[in-house]
Amino acid sequence: MLKLPRFRAAAVQASPVYLDPGATADKAASLVREAAGHGAKLVAFPEVFVPGYPYWNWITDPVTGSAWFEKLAKASVLVPGPEIDIVRKAARDAGCHVVLGVNERSPVSLGAIYNTLVFIGPDGALLGKHRKLVPTWAEKLTWTGGDGSSLRVYDTEIGRLGGLACGENTNTLARFALLGQGELVHVASYISLPVAPPDYDMAEAIKLRAIAHSFEGKIFTIVSCSTVSEEIIAAMESVVPDARARLQRKSSAFSGIIGPDGRVVGDPLIDDEGIVYADIDLERCIQPKQMHDIVGHYNRFDIFDLRVNRRPQTPLGLAETEIVAGHEQAGFSSIPGKSE
């Protein structure tokens, strides 16, 4: 008899301690404990929550922004690493799953930073990580693209869990790749982006993308978005004098939970810092799939054929010689790069 999980999910809408990875990891751990105290079994954090988003890319020129890239590179974290361990311990102590957005530092390149989602189990285990496949627009000045090795869904006690970062929730093929692996719970991590064009409502755009994925896949989507703190504004005022006016624009952040019918579950948050909670019953995913199951009966796989390259992309492979049973034997090893 099929029994699907029921659980409470929490979507964090908050700011980091800007460019301070240790303090931000401590804040994340505190928020995990708070959410677990309200019964959450899944806590989702914003895009690159540790230690923050490179807003300078959007408000100044690349040469000026280069000094800030260096600050971010120094403050980025290794996965696994000590900052991740702080959050892993909080997840273990609370007995809940955590999806955490981080700036991940490459162990072999000082110029490579990845926009990474870290998946943590209720026992504190590192389930895996997903690196944003394509940085969006001005973000290309900061982040290196990930590869298909991290485009995965994790089979957990709260259901099959996957996630994407910000703009890649608009990537139809990336979303389908997760749905095709049986995804039922999707984490969509975002940042507040007040510097969007004047006629662009960022909060509505975030909600629309989440609704699309939930309705098309008949799944639950947990949306977690950051906020712009006074600390961030003050830091960016040292870059350009009108940073405050650019970064205080309203309707720039949305956090909430979307059901398999495309409707918001519970009360979302717009702009303000806080935690959104909702009770999730995965059995609600069954009946909508009878009508539209795009990874089942409502598709034509004899016509459409999506292939995902899961080979890790590395800077180089090294041919080495080792002695096996008294004979030289050639072998290859990879130097970790785009997928450590």
Coordinates of C-alpha atoms in Angstrom, one line a residue:
M1 CA 0.0 0.0 0.0
L2 CA 1.5 3.3 -1.1
K3 CA 1.8 5.8 1.8
L4 CA 3.2 9.2 0.9
P5 CA 4.8 11.5 3.5
R6 CA 3.1 14.4 5.3
F7 CA 5.3 17.0 6.9
R8 CA 5.7 20.7 7.6
A9 CA 8.0 22.8 5.4
A10 CA 9.6 26.1 6.2
A11 CA 10.8 28.7 3.8
V12 CA 13.3 31.2 5.2
Q13 CA 13.2 34.8 4.0
A14 CA 16.2 36.6 5.5
S15 CA 19.4 38.4 4.9
P16 CA 22.9 37.0 5.6
V17 CA 25.5 38.6 7.8
Y18 CA 27.0 40.1 4.7
L19 CA 30.2 38.5 3.5
D20 CA 30.8 36.9 6.9
P21 CA 30.5 33.1 6.3
G22 CA 30.9 32.0 9.9
A23 CA 28.4 34.4 11.3
T24 CA 25.9 33.6 8.5
A25 CA 26.3 29.9 9.1
D26 CA 25.5 30.6 12.8
K27 CA 22.4 32.6 11.7
A28 CA 21.3 29.7 9.4
A29 CA 21.8 27.2 12.3
S30 CA 19.7 29.4 14.5
L31 CA 16.9 29.7 11.9
V32 CA 17.0 25.9 11.5
R33 CA 16.4 25.5 15.2
E34 CA 13.6 28.1 15.2
A35 CA 11.9 26.4 12.2
A36 CA 12.2 22.9 13.8
G37 CA 10.7 24.3 16.9
H38 CA 7.6 25.0 14.9
G39 CA 7.5 21.5 13.6
A40 CA 9.4 21.9 10.3
K41 CA 11.0 18.8 8.8
L42 CA 12.3 20.7 5.8
V43 CA 14.0 24.1 6.0
A44 CA 14.8 25.9 2.8
F45 CA 17.2 28.9 2.6
P46 CA 17.7 31.6 -0.1
E47 CA 20.1 31.5 -3.0
V48 CA 23.8 32.1 -1.9
F49 CA 22.6 32.8 1.7
V50 CA 26.2 32.1 2.8
P51 CA 27.7 34.7 2.8
G52 CA 25.5 36.9 0.4
Y53 CA 24.7 38.0 -3.1
P54 CA 27.1 40.1 -5.4
Y55 CA 24.8 43.1 -5.8
W56 CA 27.8 45.2 -7.0
N57 CA 27.5 43.3 -10.4
W58 CA 24.2 45.2 -11.0
I59 CA 25.1 48.7 -9.9
T60 CA 28.7 49.3 -11.0
D61 CA 31.2 48.6 -13.7
P62 CA 33.2 45.3 -13.9
V63 CA 36.5 47.0 -13.0
T64 CA 35.2 48.5 -9.8
G65 CA 33.3 45.3 -9.0
S66 CA 36.5 43.3 -9.3
A67 CA 37.6 44.3 -5.8
W68 CA 34.3 43.1 -4.4
F69 CA 34.7 39.8 -6.3
E70 CA 37.9 39.3 -4.4
K71 CA 36.1 39.9 -1.1
L72 CA 33.5 37.3 -2.0
A73 CA 36.1 34.8 -3.2
K74 CA 37.8 35.0 0.2
A75 CA 34.4 34.7 2.0
S76 CA 33.2 31.8 -0.1
V77 CA 33.0 28.3 1.5
L78 CA 34.1 24.8 0.7
V79 CA 31.6 22.0 0.5
P80 CA 32.1 20.1 2.7
G81 CA 33.7 22.6 5.1
P82 CA 33.5 24.1 8.6
E83 CA 30.7 26.5 7.8
I84 CA 28.6 23.7 6.3
D85 CA 29.4 21.6 9.4
I86 CA 27.7 24.3 11.6
V87 CA 24.4 23.9 9.6
R88 CA 24.8 20.1 9.4
K89 CA 25.0 19.9 13.2
A90 CA 21.9 22.1 13.5
A91 CA 20.0 19.8 11.1
R92 CA 21.1 16.7 13.0
D93 CA 20.1 18.2 16.4
A94 CA 16.8 19.3 15.0
G95 CA 16.1 16.2 13.0
C96 CA 15.2 18.1 9.8
H97 CA 16.2 18.3 6.2
V98 CA 18.0 21.6 5.1
V99 CA 18.6 23.0 1.7
L100 CA 21.1 25.9 2.0
G101 CA 22.3 28.3 -0.7
V102 CA 26.1 29.1 -0.6
N103 CA 28.9 30.7 -2.6
E104 CA 31.1 27.6 -3.0
R105 CA 34.8 28.1 -3.5
S106 CA 36.7 25.8 -5.9
P107 CA 39.5 23.9 -4.2
V108 CA 41.7 24.2 -7.3
S109 CA 40.9 27.7 -8.7
L110 CA 41.0 31.0 -6.9
G111 CA 38.9 32.5 -9.6
A112 CA 36.0 30.0 -9.6
I113 CA 33.0 30.5 -7.4
Y114 CA 29.9 28.4 -7.7
N115 CA 26.3 29.3 -6.8
T116 CA 25.5 26.1 -5.0
L117 CA 22.5 24.5 -3.2
V118 CA 23.6 22.1 -0.4
F119 CA 21.3 19.3 0.6
I120 CA 21.5 18.1 4.2
G121 CA 19.7 15.1 5.7
P122 CA 18.0 15.0 9.2
D123 CA 21.0 13.0 10.5
G124 CA 23.3 15.8 9.4
A125 CA 24.6 13.9 6.4
L126 CA 25.6 15.8 3.3
L127 CA 23.2 14.3 0.7
G128 CA 24.7 16.3 -2.2
K129 CA 25.0 19.7 -3.9
H130 CA 23.7 21.4 -7.0
R131 CA 25.6 24.1 -8.8
K132 CA 23.6 26.6 -10.7
L133 CA 24.1 25.6 -14.4
V134 CA 24.1 29.1 -15.9
P135 CA 24.6 32.3 -14.0
T136 CA 22.0 34.9 -15.0
W137 CA 23.0 38.1 -16.9
A138 CA 25.3 40.2 -14.7
E139 CA 26.0 37.2 -12.4
K140 CA 28.4 35.9 -15.1
L141 CA 30.9 38.4 -13.7
T142 CA 31.0 36.3 -10.5
W143 CA 30.0 32.7 -10.9
T144 CA 31.2 29.7 -12.8
G145 CA 28.6 27.4 -14.3
G146 CA 28.0 24.0 -12.9
D147 CA 27.5 20.7 -14.7
G148 CA 25.0 17.9 -15.1
S149 CA 26.6 15.8 -12.4
S150 CA 24.6 17.8 -9.8
L151 CA 21.3 17.7 -11.5
R152 CA 19.8 15.2 -9.1
V153 CA 16.8 14.3 -7.0
Y154 CA 17.3 12.8 -3.5
D155 CA 15.1 10.0 -2.2
T156 CA 14.4 11.1 1.4
E157 CA 11.9 10.3 4.1
I158 CA 9.9 13.5 3.2
G159 CA 9.8 12.5 -0.5
R160 CA 11.9 12.9 -3.6
L161 CA 13.6 16.2 -3.1
G162 CA 15.3 18.5 -5.7
G163 CA 16.1 22.1 -6.2
L164 CA 17.3 24.9 -8.5
A165 CA 18.7 28.3 -8.0
C166 CA 16.8 31.5 -9.0
G167 CA 16.8 32.0 -12.8
E168 CA 17.3 28.3 -13.6
N169 CA 13.8 27.8 -12.4
T170 CA 13.0 29.2 -15.8
N171 CA 15.0 26.6 -17.6
T172 CA 12.4 24.1 -18.8
L173 CA 14.9 21.3 -19.5
A174 CA 16.5 21.6 -16.1
R175 CA 13.1 21.5 -14.4
F176 CA 12.0 18.5 -16.5
A177 CA 15.3 16.7 -15.7
L178 CA 14.3 16.8 -12.0
L179 CA 10.7 15.9 -12.6
G180 CA 11.8 13.0 -14.8
Q181 CA 13.7 11.6 -11.7
G182 CA 10.5 11.6 -9.7
E183 CA 10.8 14.9 -7.9
L184 CA 7.8 15.6 -5.6
V185 CA 9.3 18.4 -3.4
H186 CA 11.2 21.2 -5.2
V187 CA 13.2 24.0 -3.5
A188 CA 13.4 27.2 -5.5
S189 CA 16.0 29.5 -3.9
Y190 CA 16.1 33.2 -4.9
I191 CA 17.6 36.6 -4.0
S192 CA 15.7 39.8 -3.6
L193 CA 16.6 41.9 -6.7
P194 CA 15.3 45.4 -6.4
V195 CA 17.5 46.6 -9.3
A196 CA 15.3 44.9 -11.9
P197 CA 13.9 47.0 -14.8
P198 CA 11.2 49.6 -13.6
D199 CA 8.3 47.6 -15.0
Y200 CA 9.4 44.3 -13.6
D201 CA 7.7 43.0 -10.4
M202 CA 10.3 40.6 -9.0
A203 CA 8.0 39.1 -6.3
E204 CA 5.3 38.3 -8.9
A205 CA 7.9 36.8 -11.2
I206 CA 9.3 34.5 -8.5
K207 CA 5.7 33.4 -7.6
L208 CA 4.9 32.8 -11.3
R209 CA 7.9 30.6 -11.9
A210 CA 7.1 28.5 -8.8
I211 CA 3.4 28.1 -9.9
A212 CA 4.5 27.0 -13.3
H213 CA 6.8 24.2 -12.0
S214 CA 4.3 23.0 -9.4
F215 CA 1.4 23.0 -11.9
E216 CA 3.3 21.4 -14.7
G217 CA 4.8 18.7 -12.5
K218 CA 1.9 18.4 -10.0
I219 CA 4.4 18.8 -7.1
F220 CA 5.1 21.1 -4.2
T221 CA 7.5 24.0 -4.5
I222 CA 9.1 25.7 -1.5
V223 CA 10.3 29.2 -2.4
S224 CA 12.9 30.8 -0.3
C225 CA 14.1 34.3 -1.0
S226 CA 16.6 36.6 0.6
T227 CA 16.0 40.2 1.8
V228 CA 18.2 43.3 1.5
S229 CA 19.4 44.4 4.9
E230 CA 20.5 47.8 6.0
E231 CA 24.0 46.3 6.2
I232 CA 23.9 45.3 2.5
I233 CA 22.7 48.8 1.5
A234 CA 25.4 50.5 3.5
A235 CA 28.1 48.3 1.9
M236 CA 26.8 49.0 -1.6
E237 CA 26.6 52.8 -0.8
S238 CA 30.4 52.6 -0.7
V239 CA 30.3 51.4 -4.3
V240 CA 27.8 53.9 -5.7
P241 CA 26.1 56.8 -3.9
D242 CA 22.6 56.0 -5.1
A243 CA 22.7 52.4 -3.9
R244 CA 20.0 53.0 -1.3
A245 CA 17.4 54.2 -3.8
R246 CA 18.2 51.2 -6.0
L247 CA 18.1 48.5 -3.3
Q248 CA 15.0 49.7 -1.3
R249 CA 12.5 49.1 -4.0
K250 CA 9.4 47.1 -2.8
S251 CA 7.9 43.9 -4.1
S252 CA 11.4 42.5 -4.7
A253 CA 11.2 39.3 -2.6
F254 CA 8.7 36.5 -2.4
S255 CA 8.8 33.4 -0.2
G256 CA 6.0 30.9 0.0
I257 CA 4.9 27.3 -0.7
I258 CA 3.0 26.3 -3.8
G259 CA 0.8 23.2 -4.1
P260 CA 0.4 20.7 -7.0
D261 CA -2.6 22.6 -8.2
G262 CA -0.5 25.8 -8.6
R263 CA -2.0 27.6 -5.7
V264 CA -0.2 29.2 -2.7
V265 CA -0.4 27.1 0.4
G266 CA -0.7 29.3 3.6
D267 CA 0.5 32.9 3.7
P268 CA 3.5 34.0 1.7
L269 CA 6.0 36.7 2.7
I270 CA 6.7 39.8 0.5
D271 CA 9.9 41.7 1.3
D272 CA 9.8 41.3 5.1
E273 CA 12.2 39.0 6.9
G274 CA 10.6 35.9 8.5
I275 CA 9.8 32.2 8.0
V276 CA 6.8 30.8 6.0
Y277 CA 5.3 27.5 7.2
A278 CA 2.9 25.1 5.4
D279 CA 1.8 21.5 5.9
I280 CA 2.5 19.3 2.9
D281 CA 0.6 16.2 2.0
L282 CA 2.2 14.5 -1.0
E283 CA -0.9 12.4 -1.6
R284 CA -2.3 15.7 -3.1
C285 CA 0.1 15.1 -6.0
I286 CA -1.7 11.9 -7.2
Q287 CA -5.1 13.0 -8.6
P288 CA -3.7 16.0 -10.6
K289 CA -1.3 13.6 -12.4
Q290 CA -4.3 11.6 -13.7
M291 CA -5.0 14.6 -16.0
H292 CA -1.5 15.8 -16.8
D293 CA 1.5 13.6 -16.0
I294 CA 4.3 15.0 -18.2
V295 CA 6.7 12.4 -17.0
G296 CA 4.2 9.6 -17.6
H297 CA 1.1 9.1 -19.7
Y298 CA 0.8 12.7 -20.8
N299 CA 3.9 12.7 -23.0
R300 CA 5.4 11.1 -26.1
F301 CA 8.8 9.7 -25.4
D302 CA 8.9 8.2 -28.9
I303 CA 8.9 11.8 -30.2
F304 CA 10.8 13.6 -27.4
D305 CA 14.2 12.4 -26.1
L306 CA 15.9 14.4 -23.3
R307 CA 19.5 13.3 -22.5
V308 CA 21.4 14.6 -19.5
N309 CA 25.2 14.6 -19.5
R310 CA 26.2 13.7 -15.9
R311 CA 29.9 13.4 -16.5
P312 CA 31.7 15.8 -14.1
Q313 CA 33.6 18.5 -16.0
T314 CA 37.1 18.8 -14.6
P315 CA 40.1 20.9 -15.7
L316 CA 42.2 17.9 -16.7
G317 CA 42.7 14.1 -16.3
L318 CA 46.1 12.8 -15.3
A319 CA 47.5 9.6 -16.7
E320 CA 49.4 7.8 -14.0
T321 CA 51.4 4.5 -13.7
E322 CA 51.0 2.2 -10.8
I323 CA 52.4 -1.2 -10.1
V324 CA 49.8 -4.0 -10.0
A325 CA 50.9 -7.6 -9.3
G326 CA 54.5 -6.7 -10.4
H327 CA 53.4 -5.1 -13.7
E328 CA 53.1 -1.4 -14.7
Q329 CA 49.5 -0.4 -15.3
A330 CA 48.3 2.9 -16.6
G331 CA 45.4 4.6 -15.0
F332 CA 43.6 8.0 -15.1
S333 CA 42.6 10.3 -12.3
S334 CA 40.8 13.6 -12.5
I335 CA 41.8 16.9 -10.9
P336 CA 38.6 18.3 -9.4
G337 CA 37.3 21.4 -11.0
K338 CA 33.7 22.0 -12.0
S339 CA 32.5 19.1 -9.9
E340 CA 34.6 18.2 -6.9

